[in-house]
PDB file of C-alpha atoms in Angstrom:
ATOM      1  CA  UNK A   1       0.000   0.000   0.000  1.00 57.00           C
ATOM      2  CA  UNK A   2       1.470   3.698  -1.278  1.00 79.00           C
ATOM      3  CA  UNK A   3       0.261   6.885   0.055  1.00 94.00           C
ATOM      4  CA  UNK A   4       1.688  10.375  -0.461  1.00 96.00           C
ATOM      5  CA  UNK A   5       1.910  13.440   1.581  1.00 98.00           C
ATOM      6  CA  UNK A   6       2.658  16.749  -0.445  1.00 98.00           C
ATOM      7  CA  UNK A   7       3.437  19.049   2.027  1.00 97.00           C
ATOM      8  CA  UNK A   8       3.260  22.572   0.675  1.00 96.00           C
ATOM      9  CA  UNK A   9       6.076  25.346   1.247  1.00 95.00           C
ATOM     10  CA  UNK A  10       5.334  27.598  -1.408  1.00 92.00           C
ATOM     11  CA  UNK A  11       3.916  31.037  -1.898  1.00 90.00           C
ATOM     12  CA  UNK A  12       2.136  31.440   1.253  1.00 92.00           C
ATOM     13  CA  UNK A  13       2.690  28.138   3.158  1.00 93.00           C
ATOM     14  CA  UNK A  14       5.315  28.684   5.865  1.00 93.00           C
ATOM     15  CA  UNK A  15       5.993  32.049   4.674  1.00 93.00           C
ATOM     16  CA  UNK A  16       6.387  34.077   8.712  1.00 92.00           C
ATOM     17  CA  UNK A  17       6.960  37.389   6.754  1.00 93.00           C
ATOM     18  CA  UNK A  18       3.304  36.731   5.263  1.00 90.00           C
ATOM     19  CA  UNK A  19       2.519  35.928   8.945  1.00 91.00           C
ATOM     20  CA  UNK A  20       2.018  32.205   8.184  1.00 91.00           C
ATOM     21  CA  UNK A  21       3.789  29.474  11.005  1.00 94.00           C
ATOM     22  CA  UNK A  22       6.663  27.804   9.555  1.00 94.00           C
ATOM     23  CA  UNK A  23       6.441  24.106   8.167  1.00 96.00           C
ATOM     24  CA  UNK A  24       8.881  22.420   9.614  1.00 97.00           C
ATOM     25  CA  UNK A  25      10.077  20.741   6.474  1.00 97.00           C
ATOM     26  CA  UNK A  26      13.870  19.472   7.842  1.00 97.00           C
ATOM     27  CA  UNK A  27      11.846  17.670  10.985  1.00 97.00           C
ATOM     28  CA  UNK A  28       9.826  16.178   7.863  1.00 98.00           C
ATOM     29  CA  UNK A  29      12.640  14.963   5.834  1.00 97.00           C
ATOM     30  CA  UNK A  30      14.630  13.956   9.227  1.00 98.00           C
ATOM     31  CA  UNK A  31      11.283  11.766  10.458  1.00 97.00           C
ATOM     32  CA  UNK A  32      10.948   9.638   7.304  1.00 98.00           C
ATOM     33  CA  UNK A  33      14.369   8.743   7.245  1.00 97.00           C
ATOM     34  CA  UNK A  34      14.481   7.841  10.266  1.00 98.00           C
ATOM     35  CA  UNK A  35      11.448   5.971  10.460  1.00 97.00           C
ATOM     36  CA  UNK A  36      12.385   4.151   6.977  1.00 96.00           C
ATOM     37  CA  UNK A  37       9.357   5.538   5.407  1.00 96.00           C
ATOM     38  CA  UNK A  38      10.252   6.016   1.934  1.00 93.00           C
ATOM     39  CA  UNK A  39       9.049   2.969   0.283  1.00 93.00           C
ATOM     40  CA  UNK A  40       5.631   3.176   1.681  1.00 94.00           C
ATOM     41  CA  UNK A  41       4.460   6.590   2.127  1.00 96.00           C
ATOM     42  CA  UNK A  42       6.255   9.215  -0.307  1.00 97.00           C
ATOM     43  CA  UNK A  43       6.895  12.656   1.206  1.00 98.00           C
ATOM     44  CA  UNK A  44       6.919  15.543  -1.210  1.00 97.00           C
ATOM     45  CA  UNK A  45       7.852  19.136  -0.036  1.00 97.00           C
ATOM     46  CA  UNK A  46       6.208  21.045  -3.333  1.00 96.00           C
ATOM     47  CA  UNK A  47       5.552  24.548  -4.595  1.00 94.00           C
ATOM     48  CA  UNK A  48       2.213  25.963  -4.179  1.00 93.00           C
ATOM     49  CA  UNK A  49      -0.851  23.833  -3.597  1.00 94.00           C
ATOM     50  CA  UNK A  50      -3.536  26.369  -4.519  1.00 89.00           C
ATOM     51  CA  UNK A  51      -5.991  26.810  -1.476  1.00 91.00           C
ATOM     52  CA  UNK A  52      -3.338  29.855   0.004  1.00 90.00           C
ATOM     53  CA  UNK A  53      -6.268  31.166   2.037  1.00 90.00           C
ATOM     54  CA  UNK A  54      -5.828  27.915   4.298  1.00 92.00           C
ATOM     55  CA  UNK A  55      -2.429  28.078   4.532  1.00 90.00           C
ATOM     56  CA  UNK A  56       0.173  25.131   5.677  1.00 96.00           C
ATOM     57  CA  UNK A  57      -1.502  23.121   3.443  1.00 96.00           C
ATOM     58  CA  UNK A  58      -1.143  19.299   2.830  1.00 97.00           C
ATOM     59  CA  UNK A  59      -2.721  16.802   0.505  1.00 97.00           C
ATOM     60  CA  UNK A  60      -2.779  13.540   1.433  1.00 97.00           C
ATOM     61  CA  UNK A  61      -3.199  10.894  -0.880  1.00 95.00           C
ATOM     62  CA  UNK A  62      -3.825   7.273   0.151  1.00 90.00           C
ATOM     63  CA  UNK A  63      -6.716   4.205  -0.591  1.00 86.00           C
ATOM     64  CA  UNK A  64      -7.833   6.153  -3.526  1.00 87.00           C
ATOM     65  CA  UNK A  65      -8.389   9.249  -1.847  1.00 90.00           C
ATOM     66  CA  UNK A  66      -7.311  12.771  -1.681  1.00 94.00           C
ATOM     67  CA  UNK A  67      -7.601  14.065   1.997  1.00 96.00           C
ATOM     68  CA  UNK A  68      -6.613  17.797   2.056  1.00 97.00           C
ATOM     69  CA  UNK A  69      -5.338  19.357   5.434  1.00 97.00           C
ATOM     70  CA  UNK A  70      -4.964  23.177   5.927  1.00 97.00           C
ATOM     71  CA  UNK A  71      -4.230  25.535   8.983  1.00 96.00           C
ATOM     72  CA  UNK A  72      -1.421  23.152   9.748  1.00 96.00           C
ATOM     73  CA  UNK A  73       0.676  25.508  12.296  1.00 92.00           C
ATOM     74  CA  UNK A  74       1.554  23.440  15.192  1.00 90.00           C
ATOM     75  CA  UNK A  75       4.371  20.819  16.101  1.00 92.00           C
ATOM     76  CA  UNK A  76       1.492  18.504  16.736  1.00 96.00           C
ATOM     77  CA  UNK A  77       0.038  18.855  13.286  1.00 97.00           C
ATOM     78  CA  UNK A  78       3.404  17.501  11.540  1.00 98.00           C
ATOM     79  CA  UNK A  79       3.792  15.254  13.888  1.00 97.00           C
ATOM     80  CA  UNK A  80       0.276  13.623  13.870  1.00 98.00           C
ATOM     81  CA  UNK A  81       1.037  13.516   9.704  1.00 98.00           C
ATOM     82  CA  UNK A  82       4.544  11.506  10.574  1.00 98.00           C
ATOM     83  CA  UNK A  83       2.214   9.122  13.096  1.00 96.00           C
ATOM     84  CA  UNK A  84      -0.388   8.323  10.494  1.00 96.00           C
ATOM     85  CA  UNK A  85       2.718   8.111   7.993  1.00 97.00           C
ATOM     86  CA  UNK A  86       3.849   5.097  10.198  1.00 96.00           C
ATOM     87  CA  UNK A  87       0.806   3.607  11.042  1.00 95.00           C
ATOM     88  CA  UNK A  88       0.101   3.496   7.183  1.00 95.00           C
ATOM     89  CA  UNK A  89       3.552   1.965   6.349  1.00 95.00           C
ATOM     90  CA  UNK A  90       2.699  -0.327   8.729  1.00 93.00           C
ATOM     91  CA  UNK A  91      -0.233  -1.940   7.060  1.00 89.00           C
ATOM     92  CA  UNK A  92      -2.128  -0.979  10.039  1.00 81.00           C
ATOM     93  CA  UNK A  93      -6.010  -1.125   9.378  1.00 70.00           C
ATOM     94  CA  UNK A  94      -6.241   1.866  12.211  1.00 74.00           C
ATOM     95  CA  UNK A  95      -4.558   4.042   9.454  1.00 85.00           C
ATOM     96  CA  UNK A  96      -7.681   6.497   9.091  1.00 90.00           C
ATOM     97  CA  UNK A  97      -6.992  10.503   9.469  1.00 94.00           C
ATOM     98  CA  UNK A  98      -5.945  11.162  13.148  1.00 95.00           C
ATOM     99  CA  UNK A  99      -8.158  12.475  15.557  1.00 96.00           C
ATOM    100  CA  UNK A 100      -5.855  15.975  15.899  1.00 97.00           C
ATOM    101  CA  UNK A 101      -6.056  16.556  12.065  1.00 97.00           C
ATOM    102  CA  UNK A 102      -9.630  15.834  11.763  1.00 96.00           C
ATOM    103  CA  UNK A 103     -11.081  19.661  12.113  1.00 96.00           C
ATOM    104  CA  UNK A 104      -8.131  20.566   9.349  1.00 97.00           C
ATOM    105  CA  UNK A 105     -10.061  18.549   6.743  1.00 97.00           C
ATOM    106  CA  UNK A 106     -11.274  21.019   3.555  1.00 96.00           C
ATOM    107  CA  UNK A 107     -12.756  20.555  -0.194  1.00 93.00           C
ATOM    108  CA  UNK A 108     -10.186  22.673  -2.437  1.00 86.00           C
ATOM    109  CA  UNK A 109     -13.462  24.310  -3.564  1.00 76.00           C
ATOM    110  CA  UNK A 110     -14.515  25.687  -0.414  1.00 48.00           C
ATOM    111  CA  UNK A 111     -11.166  27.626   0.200  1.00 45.00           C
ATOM    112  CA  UNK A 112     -10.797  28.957  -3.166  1.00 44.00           C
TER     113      UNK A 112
END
C-alpha cells in the first residue's frame, strides 16, 4: 500500500513574513528517514498547492483518496502527519486521518 503526503512550502505556506507558522520541512525529511518511510508513504515538499487562504496546506493521498489538510501551524500537526505516515507503512487497518487533524479537513473548492 502507497500513500503520499505533499506538504506545501510555497507562496504562502510557511511564509512568517506573510505571517504564516513555519512548516517544519527538515523535521519532515529527518522523520521519514528515520522511520524508513520512503518505500511506503512518499513525502513531497512542493511549490504551491492552490488553497493559500488555508495556509500550511497538505494533501494527502492514500486508498484512492485525496484528503486535504490546511491551517497546519503546530508541532502537533506535523507530527500527527509523521504518526499516520507510520501507522500506514505499517499496514495498520487503524490508518484512518488522526483524531488531531480531523477539524483541518477542507474541499479545495470551499477555500478557493
Amino acid at each position: 500500500m502507497t500513500a503520499r503526503f505533499t506538504v506545501c512550502d510555497g507562496c504562502c505556506c510557511g511564509r512568517t513574513e506573510k505571517g504564516n507558522n513555519e512548516v517544519p520541512v527538515d523535521f519532515l525529511r529527518s522523520e521519514w528517514k528515520k522511520h524508513e518511510l520512503k518505500n511506503d508513504v512518499k513525502l513531497t515538499i512542493s511549490g504551491c498547492l492552490g488553497p493559500c487562504k488555508m495556509n500550511n496546506v497538505s494533501l494527502i493521498t492514500f486508498n484512492g483518496n485525496r484528503i486535504w489538510l490546511g491551517k497546519l501551524n503546530g508541532e502537533e500537526h506535523y507530527g500527527a502527519l509523521v504518526t499516520w505516515a507510520q501507522k500506514i507503512a505499517s499496514g495498520s487497518l487503524e490508518a484512518e486521518i488522526p483524531e488531531i487533524l480531523i477539524e483541518h479537513q477542507f474541499l479545495p473548492t470551499s477555500a478557493n
